[in-house]
mmCIF file of C-alpha atoms in Angstrom:
data_model
loop_
_atom_site.group_PDB
_atom_site.id
_atom_site.type_symbol
_atom_site.label_atom_id
_atom_site.label_comp_id
_atom_site.label_asym_id
_atom_site.label_seq_id
_atom_site.Cartn_x
_atom_site.Cartn_y
_atom_site.Cartn_z
ATOM 1 C CA UNK A 1 25.648 58.404 -32.067
ATOM 2 C CA UNK A 2 27.377 57.457 -28.915
ATOM 3 C CA UNK A 3 30.408 59.459 -30.309
ATOM 4 C CA UNK A 4 28.316 62.316 -30.739
ATOM 5 C CA UNK A 5 27.044 62.204 -27.009
ATOM 6 C CA UNK A 6 30.683 62.003 -26.129
ATOM 7 C CA UNK A 7 31.401 65.328 -28.098
ATOM 8 C CA UNK A 8 28.377 67.035 -27.003
ATOM 9 C CA UNK A 9 29.100 66.328 -23.314
ATOM 10 C CA UNK A 10 33.048 67.363 -23.812
ATOM 11 C CA UNK A 11 31.631 70.487 -25.558
ATOM 12 C CA UNK A 12 29.422 71.656 -22.649
ATOM 13 C CA UNK A 13 31.790 70.779 -20.090
ATOM 14 C CA UNK A 14 34.426 72.832 -21.722
ATOM 15 C CA UNK A 15 32.129 75.694 -22.315
ATOM 16 C CA UNK A 16 31.065 75.849 -18.510
ATOM 17 C CA UNK A 17 34.609 74.941 -17.212
ATOM 18 C CA UNK A 18 33.658 71.904 -15.379
ATOM 19 C CA UNK A 19 35.563 71.567 -11.933
ATOM 20 C CA UNK A 20 35.731 68.404 -9.916
ATOM 21 C CA UNK A 21 34.973 69.052 -6.156
ATOM 22 C CA UNK A 22 35.556 66.222 -3.773
ATOM 23 C CA UNK A 23 33.706 67.767 -1.041
ATOM 24 C CA UNK A 24 30.842 70.432 -1.396
ATOM 25 C CA UNK A 25 29.286 72.741 1.091
ATOM 26 C CA UNK A 26 25.350 72.199 0.635
ATOM 27 C CA UNK A 27 24.230 75.534 1.487
ATOM 28 C CA UNK A 28 26.442 77.106 -0.946
ATOM 29 C CA UNK A 29 24.292 75.831 -4.126
ATOM 30 C CA UNK A 30 21.635 78.144 -4.865
ATOM 31 C CA UNK A 31 21.247 77.383 -8.765
ATOM 32 C CA UNK A 32 22.192 74.220 -10.846
ATOM 33 C CA UNK A 33 22.244 73.971 -14.570
ATOM 34 C CA UNK A 34 21.133 70.470 -15.567
ATOM 35 C CA UNK A 35 22.307 69.129 -18.932
ATOM 36 C CA UNK A 36 20.384 65.812 -20.068
ATOM 37 C CA UNK A 37 21.413 63.874 -23.105
ATOM 38 C CA UNK A 38 18.554 61.678 -24.234
ATOM 39 C CA UNK A 39 17.739 59.728 -27.414
ATOM 40 C CA UNK A 40 14.763 60.930 -29.456
ATOM 41 C CA UNK A 41 12.292 58.405 -28.289
ATOM 42 C CA UNK A 42 12.638 59.564 -24.663
ATOM 43 C CA UNK A 43 10.370 62.591 -25.094
ATOM 44 C CA UNK A 44 8.469 61.522 -28.176
ATOM 45 C CA UNK A 45 9.981 64.412 -30.136
ATOM 46 C CA UNK A 46 9.592 64.990 -33.768
ATOM 47 C CA UNK A 47 12.929 63.727 -34.416
ATOM 48 C CA UNK A 48 12.973 60.178 -33.148
ATOM 49 C CA UNK A 49 16.375 58.975 -34.527
ATOM 50 C CA UNK A 50 18.329 62.327 -33.254
ATOM 51 C CA UNK A 51 19.983 63.218 -29.699
ATOM 52 C CA UNK A 52 18.207 65.443 -27.702
ATOM 53 C CA UNK A 53 19.692 67.714 -25.340
ATOM 54 C CA UNK A 54 17.834 69.264 -22.326
ATOM 55 C CA UNK A 55 18.996 72.366 -20.572
ATOM 56 C CA UNK A 56 17.237 73.091 -17.415
ATOM 57 C CA UNK A 57 17.867 75.802 -14.754
ATOM 58 C CA UNK A 58 16.903 74.681 -11.229
ATOM 59 C CA UNK A 59 16.744 75.928 -7.615
ATOM 60 C CA UNK A 60 18.130 73.913 -4.841
ATOM 61 C CA UNK A 61 15.906 73.440 -1.951
ATOM 62 C CA UNK A 62 17.182 72.057 1.330
ATOM 63 C CA UNK A 63 14.608 70.419 3.172
ATOM 64 C CA UNK A 64 14.573 68.845 6.679
ATOM 65 C CA UNK A 65 15.239 64.929 7.080
ATOM 66 C CA UNK A 66 15.805 62.500 9.769
ATOM 67 C CA UNK A 67 19.390 62.422 9.398
ATOM 68 C CA UNK A 68 22.250 65.072 9.658
ATOM 69 C CA UNK A 69 22.484 65.848 5.958
ATOM 70 C CA UNK A 70 19.337 67.675 4.556
ATOM 71 C CA UNK A 71 17.230 66.193 1.811
ATOM 72 C CA UNK A 72 17.764 68.071 -1.489
ATOM 73 C CA UNK A 73 15.114 68.918 -3.979
ATOM 74 C CA UNK A 74 15.390 70.635 -7.165
ATOM 75 C CA UNK A 75 12.539 72.988 -8.326
ATOM 76 C CA UNK A 76 12.416 74.532 -11.899
ATOM 77 C CA UNK A 77 12.933 78.270 -11.799
ATOM 78 C CA UNK A 78 14.340 79.407 -15.222
ATOM 79 C CA UNK A 79 14.015 78.773 -18.853
ATOM 80 C CA UNK A 80 14.449 75.432 -20.101
ATOM 81 C CA UNK A 81 15.774 74.506 -23.547
ATOM 82 C CA UNK A 82 15.647 71.559 -25.965
ATOM 83 C CA UNK A 83 18.287 71.144 -28.290
ATOM 84 C CA UNK A 84 18.036 68.557 -31.167
ATOM 85 C CA UNK A 85 21.169 67.521 -32.679
ATOM 86 C CA UNK A 86 20.439 66.637 -36.461
ATOM 87 C CA UNK A 87 23.961 67.096 -37.718
ATOM 88 C CA UNK A 88 26.066 64.176 -36.614
ATOM 89 C CA UNK A 89 29.047 64.608 -39.283
ATOM 90 C CA UNK A 90 31.936 65.280 -36.977
ATOM 91 C CA UNK A 91 35.166 66.924 -37.953
ATOM 92 C CA UNK A 92 38.472 64.934 -37.967
ATOM 93 C CA UNK A 93 40.190 64.316 -34.829
ATOM 94 C CA UNK A 94 43.046 66.596 -35.614
ATOM 95 C CA UNK A 95 40.690 69.428 -36.419
ATOM 96 C CA UNK A 96 38.721 68.751 -33.033
ATOM 97 C CA UNK A 97 41.774 68.905 -30.964
ATOM 98 C CA UNK A 98 42.687 72.046 -32.661
ATOM 99 C CA UNK A 99 39.449 73.659 -31.884
ATOM 100 C CA UNK A 100 39.791 72.762 -28.268
ATOM 101 C CA UNK A 101 43.220 74.267 -28.035
ATOM 102 C CA UNK A 102 43.500 77.552 -25.796
ATOM 103 C CA UNK A 103 45.981 80.146 -26.705
ATOM 104 C CA UNK A 104 49.067 80.418 -24.369
ATOM 105 C CA UNK A 105 48.075 84.041 -23.308
ATOM 106 C CA UNK A 106 44.638 82.782 -21.791
ATOM 107 C CA UNK A 107 46.190 79.752 -19.985
ATOM 108 C CA UNK A 108 46.906 80.593 -16.333
ATOM 109 C CA UNK A 109 50.636 80.201 -15.718
ATOM 110 C CA UNK A 110 51.442 78.148 -12.811
ATOM 111 C CA UNK A 111 53.360 80.000 -10.174
ATOM 112 C CA UNK A 112 56.462 77.706 -8.788
ATOM 113 C CA UNK A 113 56.833 77.625 -5.084
ATOM 114 C CA UNK A 114 53.675 79.259 -4.191
ATOM 115 C CA UNK A 115 50.671 77.497 -2.233
ATOM 116 C CA UNK A 116 47.707 78.757 -0.567
ATOM 117 C CA UNK A 117 45.980 77.313 2.585
ATOM 118 C CA UNK A 118 42.093 77.054 2.953
ATOM 119 C CA UNK A 119 41.711 80.753 4.044
ATOM 120 C CA UNK A 120 43.478 82.074 1.077
ATOM 121 C CA UNK A 121 46.997 82.941 2.718
ATOM 122 C CA UNK A 122 49.630 82.855 0.220
ATOM 123 C CA UNK A 123 52.886 80.822 1.250
ATOM 124 C CA UNK A 124 56.094 80.892 -0.733
ATOM 125 C CA UNK A 125 59.064 78.491 -0.378
ATOM 126 C CA UNK A 126 62.499 80.029 -0.698
ATOM 127 C CA UNK A 127 65.645 78.009 -1.699
ATOM 128 C CA UNK A 128 68.713 78.869 -0.178
ATOM 129 C CA UNK A 129 72.174 77.506 0.011
ATOM 130 C CA UNK A 130 73.261 76.211 3.523
ATOM 131 C CA UNK A 131 74.884 78.638 5.554
ATOM 132 C CA UNK A 132 78.309 78.258 7.221
ATOM 133 C CA UNK A 133 77.794 79.832 10.634
ATOM 134 C CA UNK A 134 81.620 79.856 11.385
ATOM 135 C CA UNK A 135 81.789 82.732 8.920
ATOM 136 C CA UNK A 136 78.832 84.597 10.168
ATOM 137 C CA UNK A 137 79.735 88.152 11.523
ATOM 138 C CA UNK A 138 79.187 88.252 15.110
ATOM 139 C CA UNK A 139 80.466 90.201 18.123
ATOM 140 C CA UNK A 140 83.986 89.079 18.733
ATOM 141 C CA UNK A 141 84.704 87.761 22.332
ATOM 142 C CA UNK A 142 88.153 86.524 23.192
ATOM 143 C CA UNK A 143 86.799 83.702 25.268
ATOM 144 C CA UNK A 144 84.949 82.070 22.211
ATOM 145 C CA UNK A 145 87.986 82.636 19.845
ATOM 146 C CA UNK A 146 89.750 79.323 18.895
ATOM 147 C CA UNK A 147 93.361 79.197 19.898
ATOM 148 C CA UNK A 148 95.977 77.213 18.229
ATOM 149 C CA UNK A 149 96.884 73.990 19.819
ATOM 150 C CA UNK A 150 100.513 75.197 20.743
ATOM 151 C CA UNK A 151 99.312 78.075 22.723
ATOM 152 C CA UNK A 152 96.837 75.707 24.591
ATOM 153 C CA UNK A 153 99.298 73.507 26.001
ATOM 154 C CA UNK A 154 101.521 76.324 27.058
ATOM 155 C CA UNK A 155 98.672 77.920 28.860
ATOM 156 C CA UNK A 156 98.034 74.557 30.603
ATOM 157 C CA UNK A 157 101.580 74.467 32.144
ATOM 158 C CA UNK A 158 101.914 76.561 35.180
ATOM 159 C CA UNK A 159 105.271 78.399 35.202
ATOM 160 C CA UNK A 160 104.027 81.568 36.581
ATOM 161 C CA UNK A 161 105.094 82.821 39.991
ATOM 162 C CA UNK A 162 101.570 83.595 41.099
ATOM 163 C CA UNK A 163 99.966 81.005 43.076
ATOM 164 C CA UNK A 164 96.491 80.588 43.996
ATOM 165 C CA UNK A 165 95.051 81.623 47.309
ATOM 166 C CA UNK A 166 94.232 78.116 48.544
ATOM 167 C CA UNK A 167 97.980 76.896 47.845
ATOM 168 C CA UNK A 168 99.311 79.954 49.628
ATOM 169 C CA UNK A 169 97.117 79.125 52.612
ATOM 170 C CA UNK A 170 97.904 75.632 52.722
ATOM 171 C CA UNK A 171 101.635 76.418 52.885
ATOM 172 C CA UNK A 172 100.972 78.623 55.846
ATOM 173 C CA UNK A 173 99.393 75.855 57.820
ATOM 174 C CA UNK A 174 102.185 73.560 57.442
#
């Protein structure tokens, strides 16, 4: 009977697409579906040896409390169902796994390199090769152009007849 409880729990979680939330915003909850699994003796039902599944639709009431978080009360608001599991003959494990499998068309495809922040803004990651900035086309300026070493050495040697003004001024004084 424990295996039947596990299968029944998995079935309802699969139907209602259970998602695990590490943090919740309490004011965002209005209605909660409660699923309770009980053995037949818990409610004195007509079938004492069977498993009883209770489904309740409840409304969330947030009451004031002495601390920061409000006190939560659940109020029954909608239909309540009592299901009795009388048939406990389960299918084989292979058939059970086959029944839970979803077609690939219904499965959500993961988009690679795309992420979302808390506000829903979509970010994408682009993979590019490293750029060589030496080959980057820019405006060509002679001053920035690399010259060969021979020309640099020749430019440093002063063979020109032109002299600086300071040198001419020094010669006139002496």
